[in-house]
PDB file of C-alpha atoms in Angstrom:
ATOM      1  CA  MET A   1       0.108   0.008   0.010  1.00  0.00           C
ATOM      2  CA  VAL A   2       2.957   2.317  -0.506  1.00  0.00           C
ATOM      3  CA  GLY A   3       2.061   5.423  -2.289  1.00  0.00           C
ATOM      4  CA  LEU A   4      -1.691   4.772  -2.294  1.00  0.00           C
ATOM      5  CA  ILE A   5      -3.663   7.942  -2.800  1.00  0.00           C
ATOM      6  CA  LEU A   6      -7.387   7.847  -1.734  1.00  0.00           C
ATOM      7  CA  ARG A   7     -10.113  10.143  -2.567  1.00  0.00           C
ATOM      8  CA  PRO A   8     -13.417  10.179  -0.807  1.00  0.00           C
ATOM      9  CA  PRO A   9     -16.491   9.080  -2.990  1.00  0.00           C
ATOM     10  CA  PRO A  10     -18.026  11.786  -5.107  1.00  0.00           C
ATOM     11  CA  GLN A  11     -20.368  14.116  -3.279  1.00  0.00           C
ATOM     12  CA  LEU A  12     -23.922  12.935  -2.721  1.00  0.00           C
ATOM     13  CA  ASN A  13     -26.265  14.444  -5.069  1.00  0.00           C
ATOM     14  CA  MET A  14     -29.447  15.546  -3.257  1.00  0.00           C
ATOM     15  CA  ASN A  15     -30.782  17.887  -5.984  1.00  0.00           C
ATOM     16  CA  GLU A  16     -32.836  15.333  -7.500  1.00  0.00           C
ATOM     17  CA  ASP A  17     -35.555  13.550  -5.482  1.00  0.00           C
ATOM     18  CA  GLU A  18     -35.835  10.619  -7.841  1.00  0.00           C
ATOM     19  CA  GLY A  19     -33.367   7.879  -6.991  1.00  0.00           C
ATOM     20  CA  LEU A  20     -32.246   9.420  -3.768  1.00  0.00           C
ATOM     21  CA  PRO A  21     -32.467   6.193  -1.746  1.00  0.00           C
ATOM     22  CA  GLU A  22     -30.344   4.295  -4.347  1.00  0.00           C
ATOM     23  CA  ARG A  23     -27.803   7.083  -4.627  1.00  0.00           C
ATOM     24  CA  TRP A  24     -27.610   7.126  -0.791  1.00  0.00           C
ATOM     25  CA  LYS A  25     -27.027   3.344  -0.592  1.00  0.00           C
ATOM     26  CA  MET A  26     -24.234   3.555  -3.019  1.00  0.00           C
ATOM     27  CA  TRP A  27     -22.704   6.642  -1.516  1.00  0.00           C
ATOM     28  CA  LYS A  28     -22.783   5.121   1.978  1.00  0.00           C
ATOM     29  CA  MET A  29     -21.070   1.944   0.727  1.00  0.00           C
ATOM     30  CA  GLN A  30     -18.272   3.900  -1.030  1.00  0.00           C
ATOM     31  CA  PHE A  31     -17.745   6.028   2.116  1.00  0.00           C
ATOM     32  CA  GLN A  32     -17.474   2.972   4.314  1.00  0.00           C
ATOM     33  CA  ASP A  33     -14.814   1.502   1.959  1.00  0.00           C
ATOM     34  CA  PHE A  34     -13.100   4.955   2.031  1.00  0.00           C
ATOM     35  CA  ARG A  35     -13.108   5.042   5.760  1.00  0.00           C
ATOM     36  CA  THR A  36     -11.687   1.501   6.055  1.00  0.00           C
ATOM     37  CA  LEU A  37      -8.957   2.096   3.516  1.00  0.00           C
ATOM     38  CA  ALA A  38      -7.984   5.493   4.906  1.00  0.00           C
ATOM     39  CA  GLY A  39      -7.896   4.199   8.578  1.00  0.00           C
ATOM     40  CA  LEU A  40     -10.385   6.919   9.715  1.00  0.00           C
ATOM     41  CA  SER A  41     -11.899   4.848  12.562  1.00  0.00           C
ATOM     42  CA  SER A  42      -8.827   5.505  14.647  1.00  0.00           C
ATOM     43  CA  ALA A  43      -8.748   9.262  14.007  1.00  0.00           C
ATOM     44  CA  GLU A  44     -10.084  11.899  16.386  1.00  0.00           C
ATOM     45  CA  ARG A  45     -13.939  12.429  16.383  1.00  0.00           C
ATOM     46  CA  GLU A  46     -13.669  15.894  15.039  1.00  0.00           C
ATOM     47  CA  PHE A  47     -11.462  14.800  12.180  1.00  0.00           C
ATOM     48  CA  GLN A  48     -13.983  11.944  11.314  1.00  0.00           C
ATOM     49  CA  MET A  49     -16.797  14.375  11.278  1.00  0.00           C
ATOM     50  CA  SER A  50     -14.891  16.927   9.172  1.00  0.00           C
ATOM     51  CA  MET A  51     -14.046  14.113   6.668  1.00  0.00           C
ATOM     52  CA  PHE A  52     -17.648  12.953   6.667  1.00  0.00           C
ATOM     53  CA  ARG A  53     -18.928  16.526   5.826  1.00  0.00           C
ATOM     54  CA  TYR A  54     -16.151  17.027   3.284  1.00  0.00           C
ATOM     55  CA  ALA A  55     -17.087  13.763   1.712  1.00  0.00           C
ATOM     56  CA  PHE A  56     -20.886  14.110   1.436  1.00  0.00           C
ATOM     57  CA  GLY A  57     -20.773  17.667   0.160  1.00  0.00           C
ATOM     58  CA  GLU A  58     -22.547  20.985   0.421  1.00  0.00           C
ATOM     59  CA  GLN A  59     -26.055  19.891  -0.426  1.00  0.00           C
ATOM     60  CA  ALA A  60     -25.978  17.262   2.269  1.00  0.00           C
ATOM     61  CA  VAL A  61     -24.559  19.620   4.809  1.00  0.00           C
ATOM     62  CA  ARG A  62     -27.305  22.123   4.165  1.00  0.00           C
ATOM     63  CA  CYS A  63     -29.758  19.225   4.754  1.00  0.00           C
ATOM     64  CA  VAL A  64     -28.047  17.965   7.919  1.00  0.00           C
ATOM     65  CA  ASN A  65     -27.961  21.517   9.326  1.00  0.00           C
ATOM     66  CA  THR A  66     -31.762  21.413   9.398  1.00  0.00           C
ATOM     67  CA  PHE A  67     -31.822  18.264  11.583  1.00  0.00           C
ATOM     68  CA  PRO A  68     -32.741  18.827  15.132  1.00  0.00           C
ATOM     69  CA  ASN A  69     -30.348  17.525  17.861  1.00  0.00           C
ATOM     70  CA  GLU A  70     -31.560  15.701  21.014  1.00  0.00           C
ATOM     71  CA  ALA A  71     -30.463  17.076  24.355  1.00  0.00           C
ATOM     72  CA  ASP A  72     -28.148  14.040  24.882  1.00  0.00           C
ATOM     73  CA  GLU A  73     -26.653  14.027  21.359  1.00  0.00           C
ATOM     74  CA  TYR A  74     -23.256  15.076  20.384  1.00  0.00           C
ATOM     75  CA  PRO A  75     -23.641  17.192  17.175  1.00  0.00           C
ATOM     76  CA  GLU A  76     -20.325  16.321  15.951  1.00  0.00           C
ATOM     77  CA  ASP A  77     -20.813  12.556  16.055  1.00  0.00           C
ATOM     78  CA  TRP A  78     -20.427  11.515  12.368  1.00  0.00           C
ATOM     79  CA  GLU A  79     -22.233   8.178  12.937  1.00  0.00           C
ATOM     80  CA  ASN A  80     -25.285   9.892  14.412  1.00  0.00           C
ATOM     81  CA  VAL A  81     -25.342  12.339  11.670  1.00  0.00           C
ATOM     82  CA  MET A  82     -25.047   9.477   9.074  1.00  0.00           C
ATOM     83  CA  LYS A  83     -28.069   7.677  10.681  1.00  0.00           C
ATOM     84  CA  LYS A  84     -30.024  10.871  10.440  1.00  0.00           C
ATOM     85  CA  LEU A  85     -29.058  11.452   6.867  1.00  0.00           C
ATOM     86  CA  GLU A  86     -29.847   7.765   6.085  1.00  0.00           C
ATOM     87  CA  CYS A  87     -33.374   8.172   7.536  1.00  0.00           C
ATOM     88  CA  TYR A  88     -33.863  11.265   5.462  1.00  0.00           C
ATOM     89  CA  CYS A  89     -32.563   9.759   2.169  1.00  0.00           C
ATOM     90  CA  LEU A  90     -34.235   6.291   2.631  1.00  0.00           C
ATOM     91  CA  GLY A  91     -37.493   7.792   3.826  1.00  0.00           C
ATOM     92  CA  PHE A  92     -37.700  10.557   1.261  1.00  0.00           C
ATOM     93  CA  ALA A  93     -40.040   8.793  -1.171  1.00  0.00           C
ATOM     94  CA  LYS A  94     -42.259   7.455   1.590  1.00  0.00           C
ATOM     95  CA  ASP A  95     -42.587  10.765   3.199  1.00  0.00           C
ATOM     96  CA  LEU A  96     -43.583  12.513  -0.054  1.00  0.00           C
ATOM     97  CA  SER A  97     -46.397   9.942  -0.469  1.00  0.00           C
ATOM     98  CA  GLU A  98     -47.496  10.255   3.052  1.00  0.00           C
ATOM     99  CA  ARG A  99     -47.580  14.049   2.822  1.00  0.00           C
ATOM    100  CA  TYR A 100     -49.628  13.765  -0.297  1.00  0.00           C
ATOM    101  CA  ASN A 101     -52.120  11.645   1.495  1.00  0.00           C
ATOM    102  CA  LEU A 102     -52.284  14.153   4.453  1.00  0.00           C
ATOM    103  CA  ASN A 103     -52.702  17.069   2.138  1.00  0.00           C
ATOM    104  CA  CYS A 104     -55.395  15.343   0.160  1.00  0.00           C
ATOM    105  CA  ARG A 105     -57.477  14.277   3.352  1.00  0.00           C
ATOM    106  CA  VAL A 106     -60.917  15.881   3.860  1.00  0.00           C
ATOM    107  CA  GLN A 107     -63.526  15.243   6.555  1.00  0.00           C
ATOM    108  CA  GLU A 108     -65.740  12.299   5.762  1.00  0.00           C
ATOM    109  CA  PRO A 109     -69.468  12.903   5.752  1.00  0.00           C
ATOM    110  CA  ALA A 110     -70.006  10.930   8.901  1.00  0.00           C
ATOM    111  CA  GLU A 111     -66.916  11.899  10.680  1.00  0.00           C
ATOM    112  CA  SER A 112     -66.992  14.298  13.645  1.00  0.00           C
ATOM    113  CA  VAL A 113     -64.423  17.226  14.017  1.00  0.00           C
ATOM    114  CA  ASP A 114     -62.622  15.293  16.847  1.00  0.00           C
ATOM    115  CA  GLN A 115     -62.292  12.064  14.686  1.00  0.00           C
ATOM    116  CA  PHE A 116     -60.997  14.159  11.743  1.00  0.00           C
ATOM    117  CA  VAL A 117     -58.450  15.787  13.953  1.00  0.00           C
ATOM    118  CA  GLN A 118     -57.364  12.423  15.348  1.00  0.00           C
ATOM    119  CA  ALA A 119     -57.030  11.048  11.817  1.00  0.00           C
ATOM    120  CA  LEU A 120     -54.986  14.065  10.784  1.00  0.00           C
ATOM    121  CA  ARG A 121     -52.700  13.546  13.870  1.00  0.00           C
ATOM    122  CA  HIS A 122     -52.090   9.915  13.045  1.00  0.00           C
ATOM    123  CA  MET A 123     -51.270  10.738   9.375  1.00  0.00           C
ATOM    124  CA  ALA A 124     -48.949  13.535  10.338  1.00  0.00           C
ATOM    125  CA  THR A 125     -46.711  11.144  12.364  1.00  0.00           C
ATOM    126  CA  THR A 126     -45.795   9.348   9.182  1.00  0.00           C
ATOM    127  CA  CYS A 127     -44.915  12.318   7.149  1.00  0.00           C
ATOM    128  CA  GLY A 128     -41.354  13.002   8.350  1.00  0.00           C
ATOM    129  CA  TYR A 129     -42.114  16.580   9.435  1.00  0.00           C
ATOM    130  CA  CYS A 130     -40.445  17.791  12.616  1.00  0.00           C
ATOM    131  CA  ASP A 131     -42.482  17.681  15.796  1.00  0.00           C
ATOM    132  CA  HIS A 132     -42.825  21.414  15.884  1.00  0.00           C
ATOM    133  CA  MET A 133     -44.586  21.456  12.545  1.00  0.00           C
ATOM    134  CA  HIS A 134     -47.231  18.805  13.355  1.00  0.00           C
ATOM    135  CA  ASP A 135     -49.812  21.044  14.993  1.00  0.00           C
ATOM    136  CA  ASN A 136     -49.630  23.794  12.443  1.00  0.00           C
ATOM    137  CA  LEU A 137     -49.915  21.203   9.666  1.00  0.00           C
ATOM    138  CA  ILE A 138     -52.887  19.553  11.240  1.00  0.00           C
ATOM    139  CA  LYS A 139     -54.548  22.961  11.907  1.00  0.00           C
ATOM    140  CA  ASP A 140     -54.065  23.922   8.128  1.00  0.00           C
ATOM    141  CA  ARG A 141     -55.388  20.567   6.877  1.00  0.00           C
ATOM    142  CA  LEU A 142     -58.286  20.740   9.448  1.00  0.00           C
ATOM    143  CA  ILE A 143     -59.477  24.210   8.215  1.00  0.00           C
ATOM    144  CA  ILE A 144     -58.998  23.168   4.487  1.00  0.00           C
ATOM    145  CA  GLY A 145     -60.668  19.821   4.776  1.00  0.00           C
ATOM    146  CA  MET A 146     -63.605  20.603   6.907  1.00  0.00           C
ATOM    147  CA  ARG A 147     -67.088  20.051   5.576  1.00  0.00           C
ATOM    148  CA  ASN A 148     -68.768  22.714   7.786  1.00  0.00           C
ATOM    149  CA  GLY A 149     -68.039  25.941   6.018  1.00  0.00           C
ATOM    150  CA  SER A 150     -69.359  28.304   8.933  1.00  0.00           C
ATOM    151  CA  LEU A 151     -67.108  26.517  11.336  1.00  0.00           C
ATOM    152  CA  THR A 152     -64.151  27.005   9.045  1.00  0.00           C
ATOM    153  CA  THR A 153     -64.938  30.665   8.763  1.00  0.00           C
ATOM    154  CA  ARG A 154     -65.067  31.018  12.602  1.00  0.00           C
ATOM    155  CA  MET A 155     -61.790  29.138  12.950  1.00  0.00           C
ATOM    156  CA  LEU A 156     -60.104  31.518  10.527  1.00  0.00           C
ATOM    157  CA  ARG A 157     -61.236  34.588  12.366  1.00  0.00           C
ATOM    158  CA  ASP A 158     -59.439  33.204  15.615  1.00  0.00           C
ATOM    159  CA  PRO A 159     -55.671  34.098  15.542  1.00  0.00           C
ATOM    160  CA  ARG A 160     -55.003  31.994  18.638  1.00  0.00           C
ATOM    161  CA  LEU A 161     -56.614  28.988  17.252  1.00  0.00           C
ATOM    162  CA  THR A 162     -55.040  25.687  18.787  1.00  0.00           C
ATOM    163  CA  LEU A 163     -55.870  22.018  18.543  1.00  0.00           C
ATOM    164  CA  LYS A 164     -56.667  21.770  22.313  1.00  0.00           C
TER     165      LYS A 164
END
């Protein structure tokens, strides 16, 4: 292995939604091979994270910067970031389909408002939205999808409307 020059895999293309899960799987495999060949597992954590960010590229860095960190998480842990990025990339097509279903949902004729809200809450959990967005999205869908126009009008007049 004298004189071996290693390059990280090409940066992950996240501009195109189609094929992202497949591109992620290939990139991850190439990066794991690169880590092994470069001996990165014995390097300092900060160096490993820097190499990981450098390898996956600007588009992925922008995406990762939107991920929330739990209180007990170390934001510079490359393995944790990789897991989150993997969830994002592999769940992308599923999330889009789930979001479509949520955004098309309207109140059924025999469904009460409470039942409708409950159904929306359940659907929102599978959409891949951050927890902070759930109530706002449910509120929006409730107002748009309600069958009772006068109730919708009253709800729109209330700037402090909550789901409680």
